[in-house]
XYZ file of C-alpha atoms in Angstrom:
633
model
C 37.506 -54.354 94.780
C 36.378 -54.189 97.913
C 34.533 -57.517 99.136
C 31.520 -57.690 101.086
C 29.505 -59.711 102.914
C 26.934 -61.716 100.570
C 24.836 -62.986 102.609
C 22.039 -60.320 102.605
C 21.891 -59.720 98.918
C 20.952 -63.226 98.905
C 18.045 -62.850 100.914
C 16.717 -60.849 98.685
C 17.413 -62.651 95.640
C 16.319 -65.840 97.044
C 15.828 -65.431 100.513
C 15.147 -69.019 101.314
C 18.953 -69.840 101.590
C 19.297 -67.164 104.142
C 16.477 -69.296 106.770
C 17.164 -72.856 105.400
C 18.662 -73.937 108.483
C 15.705 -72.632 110.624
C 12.731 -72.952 109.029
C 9.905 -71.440 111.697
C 7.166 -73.282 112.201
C 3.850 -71.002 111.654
C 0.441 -71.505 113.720
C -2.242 -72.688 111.380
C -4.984 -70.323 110.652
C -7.527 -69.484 113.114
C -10.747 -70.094 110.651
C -12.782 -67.634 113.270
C -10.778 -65.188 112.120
C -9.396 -65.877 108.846
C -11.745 -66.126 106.060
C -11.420 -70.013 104.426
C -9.936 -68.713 101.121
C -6.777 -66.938 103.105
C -4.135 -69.324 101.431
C -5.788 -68.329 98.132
C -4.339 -64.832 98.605
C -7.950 -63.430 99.378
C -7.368 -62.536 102.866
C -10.618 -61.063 105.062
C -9.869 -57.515 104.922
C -9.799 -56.917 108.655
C -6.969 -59.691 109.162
C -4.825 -58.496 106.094
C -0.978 -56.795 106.601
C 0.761 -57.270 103.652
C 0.988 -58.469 99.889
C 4.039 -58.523 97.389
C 6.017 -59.637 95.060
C 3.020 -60.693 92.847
C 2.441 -59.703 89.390
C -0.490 -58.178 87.809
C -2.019 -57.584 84.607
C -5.276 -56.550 82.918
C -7.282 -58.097 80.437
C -10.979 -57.174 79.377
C -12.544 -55.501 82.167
C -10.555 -56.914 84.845
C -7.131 -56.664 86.602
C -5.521 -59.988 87.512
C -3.294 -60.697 90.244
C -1.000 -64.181 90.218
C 1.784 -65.467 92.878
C 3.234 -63.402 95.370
C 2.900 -63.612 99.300
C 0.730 -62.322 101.360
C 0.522 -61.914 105.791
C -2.244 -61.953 107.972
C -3.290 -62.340 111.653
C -3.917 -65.497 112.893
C -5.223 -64.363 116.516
C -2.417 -62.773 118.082
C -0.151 -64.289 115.425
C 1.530 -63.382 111.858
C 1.036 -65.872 109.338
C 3.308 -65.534 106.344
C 1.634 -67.658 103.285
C 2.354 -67.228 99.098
C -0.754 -67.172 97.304
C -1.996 -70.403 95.175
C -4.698 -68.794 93.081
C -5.063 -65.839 90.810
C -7.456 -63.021 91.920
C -9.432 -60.327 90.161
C -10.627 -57.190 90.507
C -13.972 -56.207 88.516
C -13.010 -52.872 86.562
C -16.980 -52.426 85.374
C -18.077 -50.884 88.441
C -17.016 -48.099 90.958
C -15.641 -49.145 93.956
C -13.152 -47.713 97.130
C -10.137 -49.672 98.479
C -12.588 -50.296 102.062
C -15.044 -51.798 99.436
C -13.208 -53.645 96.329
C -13.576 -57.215 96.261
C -11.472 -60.089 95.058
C -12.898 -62.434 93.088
C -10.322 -65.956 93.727
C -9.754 -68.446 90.641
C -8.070 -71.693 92.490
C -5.130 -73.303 90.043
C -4.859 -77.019 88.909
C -1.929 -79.602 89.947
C 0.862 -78.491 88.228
C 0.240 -75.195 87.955
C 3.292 -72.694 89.561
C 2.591 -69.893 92.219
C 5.794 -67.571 91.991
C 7.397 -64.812 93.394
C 8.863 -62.608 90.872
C 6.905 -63.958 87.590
C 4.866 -62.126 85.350
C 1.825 -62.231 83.382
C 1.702 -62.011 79.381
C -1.750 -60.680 77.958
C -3.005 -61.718 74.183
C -5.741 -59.673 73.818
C -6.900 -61.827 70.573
C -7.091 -64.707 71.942
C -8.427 -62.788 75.295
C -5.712 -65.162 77.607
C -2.950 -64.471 80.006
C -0.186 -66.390 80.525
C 1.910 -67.304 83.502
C 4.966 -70.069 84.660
C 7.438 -68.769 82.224
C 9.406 -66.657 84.688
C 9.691 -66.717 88.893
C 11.154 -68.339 91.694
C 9.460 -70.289 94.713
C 8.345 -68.579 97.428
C 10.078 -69.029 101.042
C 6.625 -69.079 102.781
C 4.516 -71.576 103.337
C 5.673 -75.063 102.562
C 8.259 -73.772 100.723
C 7.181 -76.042 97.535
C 9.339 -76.594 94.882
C 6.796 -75.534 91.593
C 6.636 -77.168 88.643
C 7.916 -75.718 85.248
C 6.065 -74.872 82.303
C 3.918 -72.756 80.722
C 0.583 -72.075 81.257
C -2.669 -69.918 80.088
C -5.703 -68.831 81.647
C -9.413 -68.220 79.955
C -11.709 -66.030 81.240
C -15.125 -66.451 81.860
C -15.678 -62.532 82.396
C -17.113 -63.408 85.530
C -14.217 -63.966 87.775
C -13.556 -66.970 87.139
C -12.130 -68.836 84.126
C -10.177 -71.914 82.665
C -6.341 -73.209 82.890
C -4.446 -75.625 80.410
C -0.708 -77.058 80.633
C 1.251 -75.911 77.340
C 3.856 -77.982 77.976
C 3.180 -80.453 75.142
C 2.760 -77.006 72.549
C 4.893 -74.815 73.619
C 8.411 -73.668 73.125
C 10.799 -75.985 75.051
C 12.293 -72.743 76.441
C 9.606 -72.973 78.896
C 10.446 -77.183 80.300
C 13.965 -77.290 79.686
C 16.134 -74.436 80.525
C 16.212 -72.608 83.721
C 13.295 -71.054 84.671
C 14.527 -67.063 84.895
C 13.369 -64.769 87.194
C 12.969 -60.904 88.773
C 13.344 -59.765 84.963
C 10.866 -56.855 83.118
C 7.626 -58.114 81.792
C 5.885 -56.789 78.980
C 3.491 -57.892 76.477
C 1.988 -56.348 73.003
C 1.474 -56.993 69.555
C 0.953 -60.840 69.906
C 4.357 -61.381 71.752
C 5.817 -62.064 74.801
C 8.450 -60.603 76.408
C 10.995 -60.937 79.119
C 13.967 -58.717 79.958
C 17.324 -59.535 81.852
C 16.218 -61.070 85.088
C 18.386 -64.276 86.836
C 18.567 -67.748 86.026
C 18.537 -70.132 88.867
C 20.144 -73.755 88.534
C 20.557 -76.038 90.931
C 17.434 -78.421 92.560
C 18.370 -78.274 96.561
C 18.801 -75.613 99.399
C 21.976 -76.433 99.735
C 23.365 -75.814 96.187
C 20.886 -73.429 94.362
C 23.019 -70.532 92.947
C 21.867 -67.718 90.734
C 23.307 -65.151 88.288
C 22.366 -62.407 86.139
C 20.973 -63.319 82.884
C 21.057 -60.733 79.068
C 18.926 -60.963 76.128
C 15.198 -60.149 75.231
C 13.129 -63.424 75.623
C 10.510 -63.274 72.933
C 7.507 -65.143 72.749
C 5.307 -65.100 69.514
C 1.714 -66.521 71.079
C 0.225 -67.662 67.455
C 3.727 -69.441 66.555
C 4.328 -70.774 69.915
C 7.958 -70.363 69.114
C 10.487 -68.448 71.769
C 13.379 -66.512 70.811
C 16.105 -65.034 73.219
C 18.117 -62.011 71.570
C 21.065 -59.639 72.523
C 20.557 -56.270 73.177
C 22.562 -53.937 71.415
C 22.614 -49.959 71.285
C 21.725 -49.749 74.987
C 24.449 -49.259 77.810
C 22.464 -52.166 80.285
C 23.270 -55.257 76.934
C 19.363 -56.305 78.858
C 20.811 -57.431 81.783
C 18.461 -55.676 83.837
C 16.595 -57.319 87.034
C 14.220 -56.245 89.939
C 12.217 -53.294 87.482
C 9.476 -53.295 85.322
C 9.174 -52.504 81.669
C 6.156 -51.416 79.441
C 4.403 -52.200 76.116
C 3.571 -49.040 74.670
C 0.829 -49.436 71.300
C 1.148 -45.645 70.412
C 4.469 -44.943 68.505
C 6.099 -46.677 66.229
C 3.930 -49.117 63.665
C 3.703 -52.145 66.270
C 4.277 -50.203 69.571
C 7.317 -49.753 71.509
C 9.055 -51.177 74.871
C 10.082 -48.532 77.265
C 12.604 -49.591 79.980
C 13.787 -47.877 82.617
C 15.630 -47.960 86.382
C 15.682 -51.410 87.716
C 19.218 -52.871 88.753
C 21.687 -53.134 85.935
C 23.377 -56.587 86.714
C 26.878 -57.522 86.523
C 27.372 -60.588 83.695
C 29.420 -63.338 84.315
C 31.640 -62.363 81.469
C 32.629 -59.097 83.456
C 35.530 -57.419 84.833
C 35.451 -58.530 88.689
C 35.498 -54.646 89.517
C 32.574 -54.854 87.833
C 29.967 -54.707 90.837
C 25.766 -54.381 90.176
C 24.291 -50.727 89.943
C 20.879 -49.387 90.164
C 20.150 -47.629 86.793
C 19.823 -44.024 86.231
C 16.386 -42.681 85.454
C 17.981 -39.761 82.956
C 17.478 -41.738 80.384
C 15.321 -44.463 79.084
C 16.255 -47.424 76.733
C 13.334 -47.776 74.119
C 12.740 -51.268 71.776
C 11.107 -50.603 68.339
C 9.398 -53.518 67.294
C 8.910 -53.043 64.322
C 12.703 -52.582 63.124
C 13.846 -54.995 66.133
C 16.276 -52.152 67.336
C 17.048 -50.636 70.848
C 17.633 -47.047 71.456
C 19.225 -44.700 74.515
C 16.619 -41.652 74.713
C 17.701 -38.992 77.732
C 15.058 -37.868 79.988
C 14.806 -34.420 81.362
C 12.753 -32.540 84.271
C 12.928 -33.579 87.806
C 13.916 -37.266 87.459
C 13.637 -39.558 90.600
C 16.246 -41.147 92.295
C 17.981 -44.572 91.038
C 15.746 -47.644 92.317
C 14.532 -51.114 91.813
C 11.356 -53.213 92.616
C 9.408 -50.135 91.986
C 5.953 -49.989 89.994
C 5.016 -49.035 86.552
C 2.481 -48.108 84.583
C 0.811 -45.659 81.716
C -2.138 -44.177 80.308
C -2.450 -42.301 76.922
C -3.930 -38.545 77.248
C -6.612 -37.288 74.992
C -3.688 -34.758 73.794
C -2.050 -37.582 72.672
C 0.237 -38.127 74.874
C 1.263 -41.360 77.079
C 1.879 -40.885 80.474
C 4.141 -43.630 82.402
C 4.224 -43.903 86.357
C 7.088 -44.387 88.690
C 5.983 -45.186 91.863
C 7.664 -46.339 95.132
C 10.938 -48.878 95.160
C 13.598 -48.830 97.165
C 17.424 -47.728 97.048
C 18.750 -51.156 98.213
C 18.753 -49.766 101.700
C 16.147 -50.449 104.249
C 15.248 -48.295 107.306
C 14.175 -44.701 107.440
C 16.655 -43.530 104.935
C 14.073 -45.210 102.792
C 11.584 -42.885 103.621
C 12.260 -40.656 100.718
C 11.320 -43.115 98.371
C 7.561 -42.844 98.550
C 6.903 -41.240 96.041
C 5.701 -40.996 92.406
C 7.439 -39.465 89.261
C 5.825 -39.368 85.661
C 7.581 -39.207 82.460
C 5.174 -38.294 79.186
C 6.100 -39.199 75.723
C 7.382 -38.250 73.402
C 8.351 -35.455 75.508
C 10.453 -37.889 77.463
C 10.119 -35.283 80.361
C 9.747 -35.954 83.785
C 7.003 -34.827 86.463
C 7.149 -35.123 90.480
C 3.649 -35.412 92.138
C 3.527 -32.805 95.027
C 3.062 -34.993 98.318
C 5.038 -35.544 100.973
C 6.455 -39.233 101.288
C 5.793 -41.370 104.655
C 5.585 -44.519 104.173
C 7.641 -46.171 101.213
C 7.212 -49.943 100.024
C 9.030 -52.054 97.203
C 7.787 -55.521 95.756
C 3.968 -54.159 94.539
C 2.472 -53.679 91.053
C 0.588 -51.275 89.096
C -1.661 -50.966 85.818
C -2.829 -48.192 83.694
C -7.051 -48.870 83.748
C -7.749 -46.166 81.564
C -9.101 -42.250 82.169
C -5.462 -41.523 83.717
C -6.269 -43.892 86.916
C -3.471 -46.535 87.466
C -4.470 -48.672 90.173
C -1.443 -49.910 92.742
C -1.686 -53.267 94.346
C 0.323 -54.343 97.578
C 3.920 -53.387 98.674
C 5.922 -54.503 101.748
C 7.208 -52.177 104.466
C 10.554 -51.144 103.503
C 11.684 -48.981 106.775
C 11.784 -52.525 108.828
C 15.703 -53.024 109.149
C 17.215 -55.683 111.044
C 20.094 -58.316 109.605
C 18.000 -61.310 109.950
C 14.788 -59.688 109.518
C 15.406 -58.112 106.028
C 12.847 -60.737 103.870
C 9.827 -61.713 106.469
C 10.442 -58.292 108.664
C 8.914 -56.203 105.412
C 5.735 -58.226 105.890
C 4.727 -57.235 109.371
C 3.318 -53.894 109.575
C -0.478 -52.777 108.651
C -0.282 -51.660 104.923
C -1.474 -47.890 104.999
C -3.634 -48.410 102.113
C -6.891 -50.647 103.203
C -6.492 -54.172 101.158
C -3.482 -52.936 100.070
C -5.329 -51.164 97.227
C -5.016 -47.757 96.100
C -5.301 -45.503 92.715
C -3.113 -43.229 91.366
C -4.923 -40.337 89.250
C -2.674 -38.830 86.795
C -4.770 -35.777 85.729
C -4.429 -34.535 89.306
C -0.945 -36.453 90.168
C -2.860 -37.440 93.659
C -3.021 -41.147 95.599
C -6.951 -41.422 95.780
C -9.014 -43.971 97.702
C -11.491 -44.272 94.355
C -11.812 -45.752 91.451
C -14.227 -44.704 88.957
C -15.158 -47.363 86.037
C -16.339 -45.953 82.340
C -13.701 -43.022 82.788
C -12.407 -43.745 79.112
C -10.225 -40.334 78.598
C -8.169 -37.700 80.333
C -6.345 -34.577 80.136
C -2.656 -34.334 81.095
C -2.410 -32.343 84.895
C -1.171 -28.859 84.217
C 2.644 -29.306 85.245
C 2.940 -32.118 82.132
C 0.655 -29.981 79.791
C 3.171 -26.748 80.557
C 5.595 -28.490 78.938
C 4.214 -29.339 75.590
C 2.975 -25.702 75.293
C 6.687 -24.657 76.322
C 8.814 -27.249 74.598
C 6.627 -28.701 71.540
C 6.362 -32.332 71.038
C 10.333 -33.317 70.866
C 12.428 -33.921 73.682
C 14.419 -30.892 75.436
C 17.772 -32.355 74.053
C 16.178 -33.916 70.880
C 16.118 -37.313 69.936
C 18.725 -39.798 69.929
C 18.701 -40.152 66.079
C 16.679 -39.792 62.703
C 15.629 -43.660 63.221
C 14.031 -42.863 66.824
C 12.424 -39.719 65.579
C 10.478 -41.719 62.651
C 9.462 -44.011 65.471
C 8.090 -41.506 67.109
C 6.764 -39.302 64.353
C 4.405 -42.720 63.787
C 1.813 -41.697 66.092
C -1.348 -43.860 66.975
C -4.233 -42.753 69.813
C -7.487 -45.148 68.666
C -9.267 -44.457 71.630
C -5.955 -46.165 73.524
C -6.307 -45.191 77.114
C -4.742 -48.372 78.651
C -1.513 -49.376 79.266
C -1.707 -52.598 79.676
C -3.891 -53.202 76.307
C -1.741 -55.013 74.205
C -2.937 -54.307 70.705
C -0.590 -53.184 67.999
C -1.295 -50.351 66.437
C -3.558 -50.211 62.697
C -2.013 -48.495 60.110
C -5.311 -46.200 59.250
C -4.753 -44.751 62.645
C -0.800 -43.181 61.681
C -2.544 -39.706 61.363
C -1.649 -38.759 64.588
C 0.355 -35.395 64.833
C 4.148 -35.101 63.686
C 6.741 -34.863 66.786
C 6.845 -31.086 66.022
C 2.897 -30.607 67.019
C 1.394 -30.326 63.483
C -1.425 -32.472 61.614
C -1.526 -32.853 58.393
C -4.579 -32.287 57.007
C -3.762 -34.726 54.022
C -3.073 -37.506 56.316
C -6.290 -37.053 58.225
C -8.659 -37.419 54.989
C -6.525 -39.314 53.438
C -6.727 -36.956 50.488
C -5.241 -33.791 48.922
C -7.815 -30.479 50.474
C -9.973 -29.118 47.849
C -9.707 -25.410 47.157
C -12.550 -24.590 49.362
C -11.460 -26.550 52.552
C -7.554 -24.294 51.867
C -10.276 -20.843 52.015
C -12.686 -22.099 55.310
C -9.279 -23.375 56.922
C -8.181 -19.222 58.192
C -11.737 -18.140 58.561
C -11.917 -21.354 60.944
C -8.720 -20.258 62.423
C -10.084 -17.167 62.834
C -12.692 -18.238 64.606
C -11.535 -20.491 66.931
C -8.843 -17.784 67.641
C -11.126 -15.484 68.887
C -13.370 -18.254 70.841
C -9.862 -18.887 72.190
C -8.624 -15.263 73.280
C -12.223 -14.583 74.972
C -11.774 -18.018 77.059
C -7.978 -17.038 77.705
C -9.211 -13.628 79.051
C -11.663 -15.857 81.247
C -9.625 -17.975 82.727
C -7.145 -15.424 83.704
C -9.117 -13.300 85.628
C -10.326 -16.772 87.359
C -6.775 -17.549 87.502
C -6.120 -14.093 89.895
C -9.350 -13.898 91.793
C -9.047 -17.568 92.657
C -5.018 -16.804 93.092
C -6.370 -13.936 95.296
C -8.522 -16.088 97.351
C -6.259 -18.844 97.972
C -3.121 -16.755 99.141
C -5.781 -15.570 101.915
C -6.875 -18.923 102.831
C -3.595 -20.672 102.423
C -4.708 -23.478 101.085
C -2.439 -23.509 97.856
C -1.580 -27.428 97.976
C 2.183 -26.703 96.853
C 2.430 -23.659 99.812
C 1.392 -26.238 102.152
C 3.695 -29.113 101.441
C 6.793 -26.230 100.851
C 5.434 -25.773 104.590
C 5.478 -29.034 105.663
C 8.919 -30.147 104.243
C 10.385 -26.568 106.107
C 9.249 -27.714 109.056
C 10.525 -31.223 109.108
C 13.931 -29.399 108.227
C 13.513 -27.583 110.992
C 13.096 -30.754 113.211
C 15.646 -32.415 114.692
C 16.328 -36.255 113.239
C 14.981 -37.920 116.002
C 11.764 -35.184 115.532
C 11.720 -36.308 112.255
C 11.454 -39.575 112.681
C 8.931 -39.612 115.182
C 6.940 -37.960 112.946
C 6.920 -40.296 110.353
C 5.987 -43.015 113.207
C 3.163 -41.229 114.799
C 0.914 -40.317 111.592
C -2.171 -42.028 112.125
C -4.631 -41.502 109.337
C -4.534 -41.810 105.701
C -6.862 -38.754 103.644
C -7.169 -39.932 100.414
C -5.484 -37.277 98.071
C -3.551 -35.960 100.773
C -1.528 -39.380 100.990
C -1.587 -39.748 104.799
C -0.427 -43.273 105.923
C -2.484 -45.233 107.855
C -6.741 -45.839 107.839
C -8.716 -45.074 111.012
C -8.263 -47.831 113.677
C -5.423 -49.579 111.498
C -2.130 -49.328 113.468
C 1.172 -50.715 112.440
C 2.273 -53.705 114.028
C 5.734 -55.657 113.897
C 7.402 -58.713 114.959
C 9.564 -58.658 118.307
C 12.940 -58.664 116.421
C 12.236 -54.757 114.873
C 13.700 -53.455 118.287
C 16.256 -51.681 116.336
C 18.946 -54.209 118.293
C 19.313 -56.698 114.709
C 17.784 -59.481 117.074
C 16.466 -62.346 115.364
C 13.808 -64.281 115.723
C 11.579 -64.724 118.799
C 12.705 -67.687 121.361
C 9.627 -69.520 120.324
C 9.612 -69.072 116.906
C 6.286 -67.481 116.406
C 6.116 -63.588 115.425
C 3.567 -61.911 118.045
C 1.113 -59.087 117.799
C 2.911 -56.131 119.100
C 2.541 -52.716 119.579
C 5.009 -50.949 116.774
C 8.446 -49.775 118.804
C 9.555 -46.225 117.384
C 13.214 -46.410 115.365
C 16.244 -45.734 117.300
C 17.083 -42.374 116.544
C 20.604 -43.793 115.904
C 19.502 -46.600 114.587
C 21.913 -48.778 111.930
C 21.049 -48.639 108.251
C 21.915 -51.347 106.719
C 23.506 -51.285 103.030
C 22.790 -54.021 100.409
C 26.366 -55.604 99.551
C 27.141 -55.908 96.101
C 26.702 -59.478 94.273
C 29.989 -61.141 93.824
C 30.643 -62.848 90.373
C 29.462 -66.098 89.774
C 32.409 -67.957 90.039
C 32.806 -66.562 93.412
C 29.895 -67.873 95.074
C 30.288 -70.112 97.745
């Protein structure tokens, strides 16, 4: 095996070990410019760079936001600060990423602000939950935080009430290493928490971390935890640095769908047996229900192996559920990163994947996303990842202008456009054409077929109630199972509930014939619409894939230095076009991006600076691979 430096990994992993022995001292906040509630993570709009590694969630009307960092201008200065309260976002009104506000909850004594946690959602009880997973943030004061468990009320009005579990719940949660950068998902009354790292040790000096397996479950009514192996799934769980989804509509208590995320290397292992980001052509699915894991392969365009991407779904009204992929990085920062801006969705039970048509600029890692219903998924935060530099690779990320204003955008999936808006009451969509072209093609089964009989059944037990949101974490009811069979079909027994009378059996083909003919007609329409407007557009040229075929020949065209000024000198962002930056809001970055691997600044302090354009031989920089534990220093 070939060894290499560990260092860097370890920045990433924890990247306080990486600066322990020069902490920078930050300038305080400039209150003239900084609104007071800044170290709350609700940072004055026109002061605001940057926000990740947060988690989000959404329960009854409103997405929550918990932990994470954020930066900001302080005058002429960076600040770098993690957040200590959990924000909202009201989801009962309209609003634009220039105009959404953030309503800011303040947390008790005791209670943990993390990078890498998660939030569980029990919709019956109508609480989230946060402390059980995440490590302390490097900014700040960089606080040690408290362990436990604990849950948040809602008031429905922004605000809310928190209470310490540690005297009730599971001692999972007070005794054992608090894991984090695992997969998050909640449903059916449980918790859960995939893979991720443990972390032992109580200094700088000796805090050490490895790869954890299992599925930690957490059953909110019996307060009791439960960490299992995962069989039947080539990762055995030990999956870190992705994201994983409750999904309500298949199976009779939902499903977990995992996939991508970096498949960690076990203690236990061979020592050739280095980390690996996973591959998106396939996807490992959890049946609740039965308690078994399955290996489903994907087809269509898949994207590229990643991790610290977002994810997120939304079921169709043709009964479909629709999952996001969006952003992440390869474990390489720079412009070679450039590539990974953009968004991928894979529809079940098709299991077949769709690339949105836009051409990527400006990619980012560390953000969230969630599913809000009508095929919107709103995407929150995201640091830079083309800043490069060896000593630069953890607060470097933080100090550019995030494209998207407030760091706020919205991902529509019946279009498969980035959008500016969200609309509120949209409770329904229609799959975009590309995703609906395979279900007329293909049916309702994936291209290759399902894994076995025992993940077909799953699927065959269909549920849509009016289930438009991803993050709702309701199990399925069994009087909804009348969905259609994998092969497209509805039985008209299951619908009723009873055998059809003789009559129903006679108007079913003189309804089919009617709705046959209403159907021809409307096909006739739309395909002379289809060639007039076809017609019309080839004149204009305004056919949206013609133009970015265009675009991406020309940038082929361009030499690599063209290229990459390109990329530099955008300077507006149209939503559904996916430019990268808002009117008036121009990148900045610290003095050590020079493209030289400087490090800090003489004085310590990271000054307002006009962005410098990459080297056009600039150095990428390759994540090393994680040594076993036993070889840590």
């Amino acid at each position: 095996m070939v060894r290499r430096s560990t260092p860097v990994l370890w920045c990433v992993i924890q990247p306080w070990i990486c600066q322990a022995a020069s902490i920078t001292t930050l300038p305080k906040p400039d209150d003239s410019v900084v609104l007071p509630r800044q170290v709350n993570g609700d940072v004055s709009s026109s002061t605001f760079l940057r926000r990740g590694y947060h988690t989000s969630a959404v329960l009854d009307g409103r997405v929550y936001i918990d932990g994470g960092e954020v930066s900001y201008y302080s005058g002429t200065n960076i600040n770098f600060q993690y957040s200590n309260s959990l924000l909202s976002i009201d989801l009962t009104e309209d609003w634009t990423s220039d105009s959404v506000r953030f309503d800011s909850t303040s947390k008790p004594s005791g209670a943990a602000n993390l990078d890498g946690g998660g939030i569980w959602v029990d919709e019956t009880e109508g609480v989230l939950y946060t402390g059980f997973a995440g490590t302390k943030s490097n900014f700040g004061d960089n606080a040690n935080q408290p362990q436990g468990l604990w849950s948040f009320k809602p008031d429905g009005k922004g605000g809310g009430t928190w209470q310490n579990l540690n005297s009730t719940a599971d001692k999972t949660f007070t005794e054992k290493p608090r894991p984090f950068k695992g997969k998050v998902a909640s449903g059916n009354g449980v918790g859960y928490f995939l893979g991720g790292l443990d972390g032992w040790g109580t200094n700088e000096s000796d805090f050490r971390s490895g790869p954890v397996s299992g599925l930690l479950t957490y059953d909110f009514a019996s307060k009791k935890a439960i960490n299992t192996s995962v069989s039947l799934a080539s990762t055995q769980g030990s999956e870190q640095f992705g994201s994983m989804l409750y999904v309500p509509n298949f199976g009779k208590k939902g499903i977990l769908v995992s996939v991508g995320g970096l498949i960690g290397s076990l203690p236990t292992a061979r020592a050739d047996d280095n980390d690996k980001l996973g591959s998106m052509d396939s996807a490992r699915i959890f049946d609740i229900d039965s308690n078994a894991w399955f290996e489903q392969s994907t087809s269509g365009t898949s994207p590229a192996p990643r991790q610290e991407y977002c994810m997120a779904g939304v079921a169709s009204d043709n009964q479909t559920y629709e999952i996001l992929i969006y952003a992440g990085w390869g474990r390489n920062l720079g412009a070679v990163s450039v590539p990974f801006d953009d968004a991928y969705v894979l529809t079940l039970p098709g299991f077949y994947w769709t690339k949105a048509p836009y051409t990527a600029r400006n990619p980012r890692h560390a953000l969230s996303c969630n599913g809000v219903g009508g095929g919107q998924i709103i995407t929150i935060g995201g640091v830079d990842t083309t800043r490069e530099g060896p000593d630069t690779l953890y607060k470097g990320v933080f100090t550019t202008s995030d494209p998207f204003p407030q760091g706020i955008a919205v991902f529509d999936l019946a279009t498969l456009k980035i959008t500016d808006t969200y609309t509120a009451n949209r409770t329904s969509y229609s799959p975009a054409p590309a995703i609906q072209s395979f279900y007329n093609d293909k049916g309702r089964k994936p291209e290759s077929g399902f894994t076995n009989s025992q993940l077909e059944s799953v699927f065959a037990n269909q549920n849509f109630k009016a289930t438009n949101n991803s993050d709702a974490s309701s199990p399925p009811t069994p009087s909804d199972s009348s969905s259609p069979s994998p092969s497209g079909s509805t039985d008209p027994s299951s619908s009723s509930g009873s055998k059809s009378s003789s009559s129903s059996s006679k108007a079913g083909p003189i309804a089919g014939g009617v709705v046959g003919g209403v159907a021809a007609i409307a096909a006739g329409i739309a395909l002379g619409y289809f060639l007039a407007r076809r017609r019309t557009t080839k004149k204009k040229g305004l056919s949206e894939e013609g133009e970015h075929q265009e675009q991406q020949q020309q940038q082929q065209q361009q030499s690599p230095q063209q290229g990459q000024q390109q990329v530099q000198q955008e300077t507006k962002w149209q939503p559904g076009g996916y430019e990268p930056y808002p009117g008036g809001g121009a990148p900045v970055e610290a003095p050590y991006t020079d493209g030289t691997g400087n490090g800090y600044s003489g004085d310590g302090l990271y000054q307002h600076q006009q962005v410098h354009e990459l080297s056009p031989h600039h150095v990428v920089h390759e994540m090393p691979e994680r040594r076993n534990v036993s070889e840590m220093p």
